[in-house]
Tab-separated table of C-alpha atoms and ligand atoms in Angstrom:
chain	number	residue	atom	x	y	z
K	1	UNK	CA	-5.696	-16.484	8.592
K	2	UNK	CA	-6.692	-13.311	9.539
K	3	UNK	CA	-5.036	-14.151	13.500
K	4	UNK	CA	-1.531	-14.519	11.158
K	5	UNK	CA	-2.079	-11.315	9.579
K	6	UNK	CA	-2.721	-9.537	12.829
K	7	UNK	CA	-0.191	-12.333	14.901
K	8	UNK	CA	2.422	-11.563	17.367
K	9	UNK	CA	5.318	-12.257	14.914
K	10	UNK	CA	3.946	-9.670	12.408
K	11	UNK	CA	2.695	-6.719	15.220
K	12	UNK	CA	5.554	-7.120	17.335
K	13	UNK	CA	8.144	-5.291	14.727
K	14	UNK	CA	9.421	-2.797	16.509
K	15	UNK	CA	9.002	0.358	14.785
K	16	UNK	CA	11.134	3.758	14.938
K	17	UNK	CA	8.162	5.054	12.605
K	18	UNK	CA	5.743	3.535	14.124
K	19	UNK	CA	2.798	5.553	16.743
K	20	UNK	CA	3.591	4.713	20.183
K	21	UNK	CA	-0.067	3.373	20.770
K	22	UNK	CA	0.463	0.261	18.951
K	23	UNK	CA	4.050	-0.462	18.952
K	24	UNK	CA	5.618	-3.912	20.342
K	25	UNK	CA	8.891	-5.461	20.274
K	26	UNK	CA	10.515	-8.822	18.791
K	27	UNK	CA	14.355	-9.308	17.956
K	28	UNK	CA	13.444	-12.210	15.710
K	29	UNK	CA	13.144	-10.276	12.455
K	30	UNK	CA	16.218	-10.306	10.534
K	31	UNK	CA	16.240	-6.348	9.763
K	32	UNK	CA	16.177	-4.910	13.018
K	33	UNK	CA	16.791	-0.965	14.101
K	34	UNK	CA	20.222	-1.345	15.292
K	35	UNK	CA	21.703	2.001	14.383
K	36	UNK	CA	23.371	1.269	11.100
K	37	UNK	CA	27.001	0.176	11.243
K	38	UNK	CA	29.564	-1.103	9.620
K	39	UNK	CA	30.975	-3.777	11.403
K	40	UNK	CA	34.261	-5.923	9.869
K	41	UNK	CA	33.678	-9.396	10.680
K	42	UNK	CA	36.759	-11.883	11.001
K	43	UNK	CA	36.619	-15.562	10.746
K	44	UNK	CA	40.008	-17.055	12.076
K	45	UNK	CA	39.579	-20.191	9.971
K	46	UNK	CA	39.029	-20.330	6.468
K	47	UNK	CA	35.885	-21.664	5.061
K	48	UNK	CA	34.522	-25.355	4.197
K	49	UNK	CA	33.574	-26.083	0.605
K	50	UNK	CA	29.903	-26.278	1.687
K	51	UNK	CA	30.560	-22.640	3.391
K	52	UNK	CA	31.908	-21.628	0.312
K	53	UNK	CA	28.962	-22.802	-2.053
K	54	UNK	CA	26.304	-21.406	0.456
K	55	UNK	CA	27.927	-18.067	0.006
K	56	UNK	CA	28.311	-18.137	-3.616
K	57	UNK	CA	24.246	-18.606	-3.877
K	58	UNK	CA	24.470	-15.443	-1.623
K	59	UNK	CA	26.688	-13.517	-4.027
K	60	UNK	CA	23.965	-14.732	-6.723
K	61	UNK	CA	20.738	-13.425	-4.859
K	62	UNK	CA	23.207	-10.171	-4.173
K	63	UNK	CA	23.394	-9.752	-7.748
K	64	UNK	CA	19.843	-10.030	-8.274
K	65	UNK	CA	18.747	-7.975	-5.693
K	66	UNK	CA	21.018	-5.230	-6.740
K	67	UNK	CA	20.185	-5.620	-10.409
K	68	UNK	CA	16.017	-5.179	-9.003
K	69	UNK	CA	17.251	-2.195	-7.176
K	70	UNK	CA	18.635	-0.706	-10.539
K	71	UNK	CA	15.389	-1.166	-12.370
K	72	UNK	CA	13.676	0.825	-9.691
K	73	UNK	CA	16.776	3.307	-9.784
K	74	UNK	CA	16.167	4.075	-13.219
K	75	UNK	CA	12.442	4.583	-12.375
K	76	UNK	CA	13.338	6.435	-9.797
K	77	UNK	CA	11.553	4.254	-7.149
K	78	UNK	CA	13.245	5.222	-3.902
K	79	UNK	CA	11.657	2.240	-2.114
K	80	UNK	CA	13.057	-0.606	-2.230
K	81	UNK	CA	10.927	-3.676	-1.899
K	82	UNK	CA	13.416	-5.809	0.465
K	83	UNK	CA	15.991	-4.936	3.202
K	84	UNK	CA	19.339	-5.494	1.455
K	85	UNK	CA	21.171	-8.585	1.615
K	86	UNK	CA	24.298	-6.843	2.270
K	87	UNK	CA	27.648	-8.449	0.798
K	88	UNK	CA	28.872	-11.472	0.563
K	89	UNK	CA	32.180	-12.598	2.362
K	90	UNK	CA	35.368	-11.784	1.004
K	91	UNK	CA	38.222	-13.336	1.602
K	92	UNK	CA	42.058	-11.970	2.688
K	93	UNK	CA	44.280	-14.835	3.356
K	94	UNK	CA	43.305	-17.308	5.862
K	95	UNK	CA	40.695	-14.752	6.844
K	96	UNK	CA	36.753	-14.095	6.025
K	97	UNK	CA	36.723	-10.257	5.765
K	98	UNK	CA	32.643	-8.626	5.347
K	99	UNK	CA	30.904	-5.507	5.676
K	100	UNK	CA	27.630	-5.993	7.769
K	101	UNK	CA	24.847	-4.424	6.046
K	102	UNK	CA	24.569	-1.143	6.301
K	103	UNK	CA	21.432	-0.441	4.482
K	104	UNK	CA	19.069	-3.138	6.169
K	105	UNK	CA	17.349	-0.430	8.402
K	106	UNK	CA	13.845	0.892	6.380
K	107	UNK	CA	14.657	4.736	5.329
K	108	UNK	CA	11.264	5.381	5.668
K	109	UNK	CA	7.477	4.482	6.796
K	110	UNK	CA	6.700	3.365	3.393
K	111	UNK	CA	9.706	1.026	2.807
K	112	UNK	CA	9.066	0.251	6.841
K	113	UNK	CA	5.788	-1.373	5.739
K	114	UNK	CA	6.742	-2.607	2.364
K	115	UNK	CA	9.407	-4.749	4.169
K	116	UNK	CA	6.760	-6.063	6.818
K	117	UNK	CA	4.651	-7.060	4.017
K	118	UNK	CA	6.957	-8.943	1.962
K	119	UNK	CA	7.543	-10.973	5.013
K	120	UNK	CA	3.786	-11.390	6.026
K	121	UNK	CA	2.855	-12.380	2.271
K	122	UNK	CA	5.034	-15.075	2.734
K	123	UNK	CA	3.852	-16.562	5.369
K	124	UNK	CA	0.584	-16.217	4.247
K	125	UNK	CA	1.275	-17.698	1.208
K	126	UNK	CA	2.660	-20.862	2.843
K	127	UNK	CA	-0.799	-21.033	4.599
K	128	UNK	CA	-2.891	-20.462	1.387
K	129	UNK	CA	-1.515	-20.984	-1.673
K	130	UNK	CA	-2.351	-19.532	-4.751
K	131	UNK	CA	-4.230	-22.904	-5.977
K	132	UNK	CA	-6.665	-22.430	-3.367
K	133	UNK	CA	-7.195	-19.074	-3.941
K	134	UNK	CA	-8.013	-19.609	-7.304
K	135	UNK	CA	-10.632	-21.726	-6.341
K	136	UNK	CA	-11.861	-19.785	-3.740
K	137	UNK	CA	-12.385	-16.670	-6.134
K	138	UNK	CA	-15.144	-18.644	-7.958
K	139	UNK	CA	-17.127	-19.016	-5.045
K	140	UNK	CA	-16.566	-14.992	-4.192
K	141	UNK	CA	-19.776	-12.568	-4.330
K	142	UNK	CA	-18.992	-11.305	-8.466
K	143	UNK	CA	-17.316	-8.258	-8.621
K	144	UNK	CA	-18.892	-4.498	-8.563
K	145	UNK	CA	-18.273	-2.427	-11.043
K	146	UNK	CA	-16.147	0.622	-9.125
K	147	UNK	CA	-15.969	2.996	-11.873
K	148	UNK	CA	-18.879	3.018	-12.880
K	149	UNK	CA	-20.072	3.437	-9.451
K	150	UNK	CA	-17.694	6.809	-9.188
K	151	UNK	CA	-18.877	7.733	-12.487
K	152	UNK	CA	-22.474	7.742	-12.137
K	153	UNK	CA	-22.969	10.540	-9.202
K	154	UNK	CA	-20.654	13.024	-11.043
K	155	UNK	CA	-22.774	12.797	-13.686
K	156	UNK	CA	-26.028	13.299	-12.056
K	157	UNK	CA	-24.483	15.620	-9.844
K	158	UNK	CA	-21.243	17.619	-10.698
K	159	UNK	CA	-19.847	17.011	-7.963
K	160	UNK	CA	-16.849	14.160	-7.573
K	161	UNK	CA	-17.815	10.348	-6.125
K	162	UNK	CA	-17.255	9.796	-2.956
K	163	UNK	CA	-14.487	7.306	-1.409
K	164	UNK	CA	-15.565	7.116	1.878
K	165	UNK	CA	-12.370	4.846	4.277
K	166	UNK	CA	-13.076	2.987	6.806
K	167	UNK	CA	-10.059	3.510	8.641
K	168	UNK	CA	-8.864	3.155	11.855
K	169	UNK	CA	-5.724	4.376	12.581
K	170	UNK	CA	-2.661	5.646	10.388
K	171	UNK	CA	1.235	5.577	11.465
K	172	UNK	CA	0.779	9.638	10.619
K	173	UNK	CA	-2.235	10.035	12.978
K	174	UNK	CA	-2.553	7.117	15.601
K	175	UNK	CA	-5.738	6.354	16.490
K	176	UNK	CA	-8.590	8.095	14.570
K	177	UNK	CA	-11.377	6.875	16.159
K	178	UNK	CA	-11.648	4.482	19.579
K	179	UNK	CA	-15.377	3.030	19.048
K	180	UNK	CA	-14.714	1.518	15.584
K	181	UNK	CA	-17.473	-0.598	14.581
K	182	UNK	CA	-16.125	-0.986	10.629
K	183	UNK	CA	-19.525	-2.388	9.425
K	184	UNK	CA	-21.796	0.305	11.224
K	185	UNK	CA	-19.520	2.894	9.829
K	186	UNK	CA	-19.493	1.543	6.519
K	187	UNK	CA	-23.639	1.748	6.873
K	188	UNK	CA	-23.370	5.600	7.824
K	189	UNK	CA	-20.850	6.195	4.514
K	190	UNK	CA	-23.575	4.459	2.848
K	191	UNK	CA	-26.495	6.175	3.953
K	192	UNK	CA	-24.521	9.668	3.581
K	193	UNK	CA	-24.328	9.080	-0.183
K	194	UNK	CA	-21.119	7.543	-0.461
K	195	UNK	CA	-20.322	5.865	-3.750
K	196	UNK	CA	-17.847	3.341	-3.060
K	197	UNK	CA	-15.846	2.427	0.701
K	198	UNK	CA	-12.330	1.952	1.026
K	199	UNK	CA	-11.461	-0.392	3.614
K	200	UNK	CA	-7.833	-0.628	5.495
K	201	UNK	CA	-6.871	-4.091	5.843
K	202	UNK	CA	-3.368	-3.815	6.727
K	203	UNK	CA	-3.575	-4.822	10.893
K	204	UNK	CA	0.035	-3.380	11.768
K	205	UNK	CA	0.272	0.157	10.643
K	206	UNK	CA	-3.626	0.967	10.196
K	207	UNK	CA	-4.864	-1.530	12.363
K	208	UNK	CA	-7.216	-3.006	9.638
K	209	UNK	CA	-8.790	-6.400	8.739
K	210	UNK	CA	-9.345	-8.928	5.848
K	211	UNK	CA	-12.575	-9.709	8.209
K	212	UNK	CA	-13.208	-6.034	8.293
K	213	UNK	CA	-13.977	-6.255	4.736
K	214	UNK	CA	-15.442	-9.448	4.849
K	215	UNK	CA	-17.936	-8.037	7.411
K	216	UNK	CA	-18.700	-4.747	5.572
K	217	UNK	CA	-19.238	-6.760	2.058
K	218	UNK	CA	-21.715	-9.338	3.722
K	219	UNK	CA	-23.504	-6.734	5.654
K	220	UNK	CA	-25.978	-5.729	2.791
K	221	UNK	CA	-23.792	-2.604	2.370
K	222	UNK	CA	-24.265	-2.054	-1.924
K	223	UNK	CA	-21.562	0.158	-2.406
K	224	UNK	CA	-18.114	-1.595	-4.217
K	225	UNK	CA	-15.116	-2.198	-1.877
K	226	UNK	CA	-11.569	-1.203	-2.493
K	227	UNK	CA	-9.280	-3.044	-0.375
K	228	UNK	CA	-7.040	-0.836	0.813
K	229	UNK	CA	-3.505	-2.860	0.952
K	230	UNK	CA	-0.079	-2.251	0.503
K	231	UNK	CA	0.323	-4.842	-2.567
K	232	UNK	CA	3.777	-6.388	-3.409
K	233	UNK	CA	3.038	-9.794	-4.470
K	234	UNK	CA	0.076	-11.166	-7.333
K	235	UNK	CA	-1.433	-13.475	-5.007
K	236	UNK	CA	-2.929	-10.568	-2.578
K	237	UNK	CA	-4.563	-9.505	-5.725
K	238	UNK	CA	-6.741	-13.234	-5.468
K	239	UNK	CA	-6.783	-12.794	-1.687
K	240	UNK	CA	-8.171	-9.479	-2.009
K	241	UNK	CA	-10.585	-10.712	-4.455
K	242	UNK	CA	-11.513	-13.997	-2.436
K	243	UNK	CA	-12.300	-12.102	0.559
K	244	UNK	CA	-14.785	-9.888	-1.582
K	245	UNK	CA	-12.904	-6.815	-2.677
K	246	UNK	CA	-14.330	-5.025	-5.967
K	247	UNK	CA	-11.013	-3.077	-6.071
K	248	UNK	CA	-6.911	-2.705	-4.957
K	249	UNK	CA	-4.481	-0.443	-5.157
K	250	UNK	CA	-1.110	-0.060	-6.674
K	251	UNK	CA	0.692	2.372	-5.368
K	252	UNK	CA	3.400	3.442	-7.846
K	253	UNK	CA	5.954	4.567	-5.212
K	254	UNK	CA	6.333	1.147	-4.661
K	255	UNK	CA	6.014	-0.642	-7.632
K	256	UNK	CA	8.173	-0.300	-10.846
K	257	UNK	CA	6.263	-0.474	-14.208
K	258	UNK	CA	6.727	-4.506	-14.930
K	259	UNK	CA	4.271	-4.960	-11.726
K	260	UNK	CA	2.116	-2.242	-12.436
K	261	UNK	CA	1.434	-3.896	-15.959
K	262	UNK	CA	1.680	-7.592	-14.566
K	263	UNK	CA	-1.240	-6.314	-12.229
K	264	UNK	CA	-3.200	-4.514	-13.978
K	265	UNK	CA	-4.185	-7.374	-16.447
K	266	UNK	CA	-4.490	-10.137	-13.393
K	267	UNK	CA	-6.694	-7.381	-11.900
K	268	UNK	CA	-8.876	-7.311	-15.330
K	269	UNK	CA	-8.907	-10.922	-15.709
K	270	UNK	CA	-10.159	-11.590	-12.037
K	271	UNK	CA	-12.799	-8.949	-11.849
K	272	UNK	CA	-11.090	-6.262	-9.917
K	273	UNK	CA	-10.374	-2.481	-10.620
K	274	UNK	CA	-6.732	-1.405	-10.064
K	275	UNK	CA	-6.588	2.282	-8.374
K	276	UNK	CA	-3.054	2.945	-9.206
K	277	UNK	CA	-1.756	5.942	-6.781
K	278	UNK	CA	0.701	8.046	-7.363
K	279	UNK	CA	2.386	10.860	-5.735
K	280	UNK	CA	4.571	12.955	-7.899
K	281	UNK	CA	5.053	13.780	-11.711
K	282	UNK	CA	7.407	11.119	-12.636
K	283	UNK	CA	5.459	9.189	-10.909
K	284	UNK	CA	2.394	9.908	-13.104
K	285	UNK	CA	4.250	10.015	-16.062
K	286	UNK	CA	4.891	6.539	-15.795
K	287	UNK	CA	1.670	5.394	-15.237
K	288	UNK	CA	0.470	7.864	-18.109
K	289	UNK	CA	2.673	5.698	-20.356
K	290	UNK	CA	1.134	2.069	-19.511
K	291	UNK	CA	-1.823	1.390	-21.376
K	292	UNK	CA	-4.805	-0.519	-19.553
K	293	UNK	CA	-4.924	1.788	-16.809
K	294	UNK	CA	-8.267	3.494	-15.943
K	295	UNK	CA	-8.322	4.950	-12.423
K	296	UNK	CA	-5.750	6.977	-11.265
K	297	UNK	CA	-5.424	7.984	-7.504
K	298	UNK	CA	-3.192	11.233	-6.942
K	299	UNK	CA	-1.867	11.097	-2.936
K	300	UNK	CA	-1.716	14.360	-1.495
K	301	UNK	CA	-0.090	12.780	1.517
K	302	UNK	CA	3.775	11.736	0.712
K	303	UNK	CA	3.816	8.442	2.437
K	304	UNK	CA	7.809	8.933	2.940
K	305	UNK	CA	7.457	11.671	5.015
K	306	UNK	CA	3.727	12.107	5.975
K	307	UNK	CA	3.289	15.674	4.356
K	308	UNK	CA	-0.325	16.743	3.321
K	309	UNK	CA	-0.615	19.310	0.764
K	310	UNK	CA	-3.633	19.381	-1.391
K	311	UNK	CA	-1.898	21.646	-4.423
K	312	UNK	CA	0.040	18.376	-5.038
K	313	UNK	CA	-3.317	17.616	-7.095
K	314	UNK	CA	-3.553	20.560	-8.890
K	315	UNK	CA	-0.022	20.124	-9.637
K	316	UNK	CA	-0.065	16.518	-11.252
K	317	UNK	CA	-3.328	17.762	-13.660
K	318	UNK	CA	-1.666	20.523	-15.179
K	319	UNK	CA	-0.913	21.295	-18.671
K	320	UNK	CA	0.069	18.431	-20.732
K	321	UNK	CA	-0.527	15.494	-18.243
K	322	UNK	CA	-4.121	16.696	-17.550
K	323	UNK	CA	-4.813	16.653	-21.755
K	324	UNK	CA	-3.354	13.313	-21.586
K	325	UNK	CA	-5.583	11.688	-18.725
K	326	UNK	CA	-9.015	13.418	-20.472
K	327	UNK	CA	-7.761	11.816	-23.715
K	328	UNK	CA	-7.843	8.409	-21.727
K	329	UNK	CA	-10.267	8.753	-20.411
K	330	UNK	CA	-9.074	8.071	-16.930
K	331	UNK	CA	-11.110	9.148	-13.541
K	332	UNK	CA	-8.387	10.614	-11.452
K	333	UNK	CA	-9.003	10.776	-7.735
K	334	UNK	CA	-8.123	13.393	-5.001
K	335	UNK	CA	-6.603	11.608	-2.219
K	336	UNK	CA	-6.050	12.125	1.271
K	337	UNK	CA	-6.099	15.672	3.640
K	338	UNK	CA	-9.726	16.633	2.503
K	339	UNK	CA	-11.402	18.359	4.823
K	340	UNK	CA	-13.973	21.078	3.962
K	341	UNK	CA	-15.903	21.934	1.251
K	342	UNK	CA	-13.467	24.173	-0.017
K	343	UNK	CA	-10.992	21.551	0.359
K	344	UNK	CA	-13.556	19.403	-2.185
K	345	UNK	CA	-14.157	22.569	-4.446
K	346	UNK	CA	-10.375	22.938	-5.097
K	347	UNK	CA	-9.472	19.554	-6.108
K	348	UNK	CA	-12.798	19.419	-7.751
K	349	UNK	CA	-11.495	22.552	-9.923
K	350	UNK	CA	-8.362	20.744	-10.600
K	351	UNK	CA	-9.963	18.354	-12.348
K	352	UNK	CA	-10.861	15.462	-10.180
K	353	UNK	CA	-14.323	13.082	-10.669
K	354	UNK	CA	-13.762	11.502	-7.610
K	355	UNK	CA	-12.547	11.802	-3.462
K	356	UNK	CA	-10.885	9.332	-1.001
K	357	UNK	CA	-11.734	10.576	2.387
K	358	UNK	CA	-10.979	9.072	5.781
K	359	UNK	CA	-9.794	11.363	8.886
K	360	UNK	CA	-12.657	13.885	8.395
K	361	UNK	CA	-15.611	11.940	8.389
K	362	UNK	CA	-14.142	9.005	10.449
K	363	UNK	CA	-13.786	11.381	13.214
K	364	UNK	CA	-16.928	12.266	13.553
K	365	UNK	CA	-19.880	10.900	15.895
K	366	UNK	CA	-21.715	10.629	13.150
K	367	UNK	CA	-20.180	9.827	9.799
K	368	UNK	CA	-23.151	10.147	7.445
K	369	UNK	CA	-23.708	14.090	9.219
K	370	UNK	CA	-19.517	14.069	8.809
K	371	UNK	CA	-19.946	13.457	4.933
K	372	UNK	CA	-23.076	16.493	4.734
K	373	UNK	CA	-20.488	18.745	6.336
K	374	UNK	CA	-17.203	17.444	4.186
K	375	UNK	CA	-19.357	18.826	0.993
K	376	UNK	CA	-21.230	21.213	2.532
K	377	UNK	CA	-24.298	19.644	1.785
K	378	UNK	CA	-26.369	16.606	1.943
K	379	UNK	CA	-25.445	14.318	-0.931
K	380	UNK	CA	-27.450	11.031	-0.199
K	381	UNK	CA	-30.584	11.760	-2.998
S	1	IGP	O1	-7.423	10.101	6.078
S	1	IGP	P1	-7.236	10.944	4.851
S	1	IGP	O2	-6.201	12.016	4.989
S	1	IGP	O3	-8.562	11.493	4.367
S	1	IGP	O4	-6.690	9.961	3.697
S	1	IGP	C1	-7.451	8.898	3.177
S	1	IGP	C2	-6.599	8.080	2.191
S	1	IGP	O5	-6.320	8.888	1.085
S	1	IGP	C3	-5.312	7.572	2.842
S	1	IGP	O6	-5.673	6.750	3.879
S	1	IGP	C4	-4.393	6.827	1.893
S	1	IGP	C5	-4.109	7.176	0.604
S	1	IGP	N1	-3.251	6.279	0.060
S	1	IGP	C6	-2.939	5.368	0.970
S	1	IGP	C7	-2.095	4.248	0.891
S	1	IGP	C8	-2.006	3.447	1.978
S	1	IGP	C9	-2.654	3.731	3.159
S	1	IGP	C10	-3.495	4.839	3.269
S	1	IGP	C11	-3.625	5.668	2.168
């Protein structure tokens, strides 16, 4: 499984996004990088009935596609979750006039990825249905309880729970670190006082691993697990949770509020903790309005364009939205660009109970002395 999810079909996407260190090249995907164009195609004969009824089930999935990409319009979901279909043959005469697709190149990194994924979930689903999965979560190690594992050092010590990612690489920042042993980095989060891990396990863009996580979680390491995947489909919600994840994310950039909700519960009813990230204010106004949800993540990297800015935050706590989350009761958690103790100070100020750090402490020789430094002091008693 895990030589599919890392396998030549998947890695060798080429990439315009992509860093240069891990980039390969395949013309059998079916959205390629061809510079976009519109390109009138014409058929000299007329077609065949059969023709005909293949291309009215294209018109059909056209319609559906475009009526998914108005529900994410209105949401104002800039992603969209599949490349276009493009449109369906028209017909002048004896001739088939079309417009090639102009919109099947991603716009961005994110909808780069989200489109790799939609096609690696399928395959993977092929290999393992959902069936098995279901069985195989009963034989999982039972979930950990994440929150309460973020909650408990911020009340003993005032300062916000650690998320400490074991990460290897991002599409912002290549390579982070060339000696990556995942489970004796997980060990040095641990023994630094972190209270949970966050572990990549997407192989293309972060070069990550299902069996990374596998490894940390039956290494003795206590701490709860958040797999750290870019979910599109319900069934890597079981695969995350058969492979031993405590916890997943839903990153609301990406999904529109039906999924979020859909999630959520299958999360609750399998055991797992839904982070759901989001980025901006309409962003966290929607997840504000769906009930269930108990762990918000706020990105300070935009994921569209790689930009880091820690205010972003600050910003997304203010005023009314920040009454609302404390009346929830939700943790909210500072993500991404963290890198000094002021760094953890100001989103600590803005109202945060928790961190999810990877670059700073990955980076370093040590990662249990990178954590020390990150707050400025030892937090492992
Ligand atoms: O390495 P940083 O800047 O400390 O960021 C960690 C984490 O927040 C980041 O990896 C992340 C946040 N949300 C994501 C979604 C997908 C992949 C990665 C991420």
């Amino acid at each position: 499984m895990e030589s599919l999810m890392r396998g030549t079909s998947l890695n060798s996407i080429p990439s315009p996004f992509l860093n240069h260190t891990f980039r390969q090249h395949d013309s059998r995907f079916t959205f390629g990088f061809k510079s976009p164009s519109s390109t009138l195609i014409n058929n000299r004969r007329p077609s065949p009935p059969c023709l005909r009824a293949q291309q009215s089930e294209k018109t059909e999935e056209f319609k559906v596609r475009n009526s998914q990409d108005e529900v994410f319009a209105t949401q104002g979901i800039r992603i969209r979750r599949r490349p276009p279909t493009g449109p369906p043959l028209h017909y002048v005469g004896p001739f088939e006039f079309r417009l090639q697709n102009e919109g099947n190149t991603p716009r961005n990194i994110l909808e780069e990825i989200v489109w790799n994924k939609d096609t690696e979930v399928a395959q993977m689903k092929d290999k393992k249905p959902l069936y098995t999965l279901k069985k195989a979560i009963d034989l999982a190690p039972p979930p950990r309880d994440f929150i309460a594992a973020l909650k408990a050092p911020y009340l003993r010590t005032g300062m916000p729970a650690l998320i400490a990612e074991v990460k290897k690489a991002s599409p912002s920042r290549g390579v982070l670190r060339e000696d990556f042993d995942p489970v004796e980095i997980a060990k040095a989060y641990e023994k630094g006082g972190a209270a949970c891990l966050s572990v990549l396990t997407d192989a293309k863009y972060f070069q990550g691993s299902f069996e990374n996580l596998e490894a940390i979680r039956n290494a003795g390491i206590t701490c709860p697990l958040l797999c750290k995947e870019f979910i599109v489909d319900a069934w890597q919600l079981y695969y995350a949770r058969a492979k031993g994840a405590d916890a997943v994310l839903l990153i609301a950039a990406v999904l529109p509020d039906l999924d979020i909700k859909y999630m959520t519960k299958i999360c609750k009813l399998i055991g797992l903790t839904a982070l759901v990230e989001v980025h901006d204010e309409n962003e966290m106004d929607r997840i504000l309005k769906i009930d269930g949800v108990q762990l918000i993540g706020i990105n300070n990297r935009n994921l569209e364009t790689f930009e880091v800015d820690i205010s972003n935050t600050k910003k997304l706590l203010e005023g009314e939205r920040g009454e609302k989350i404390r009346q929830k009761d939700i943790v909210v958690v500072g993500e991404s660009g963290l890198f000094t103790p002021d760094d953890v100070a100001y989103v600590q100020e803005a109202g945060v109970k928790a961190i999810l750090v990877g670059e700073s402490i990955v980076k370093q020789k040590d990662p249990t002395k990178g954590i020390a430094e990150l707050f400025g002091k030892d937090i492992s008693a």
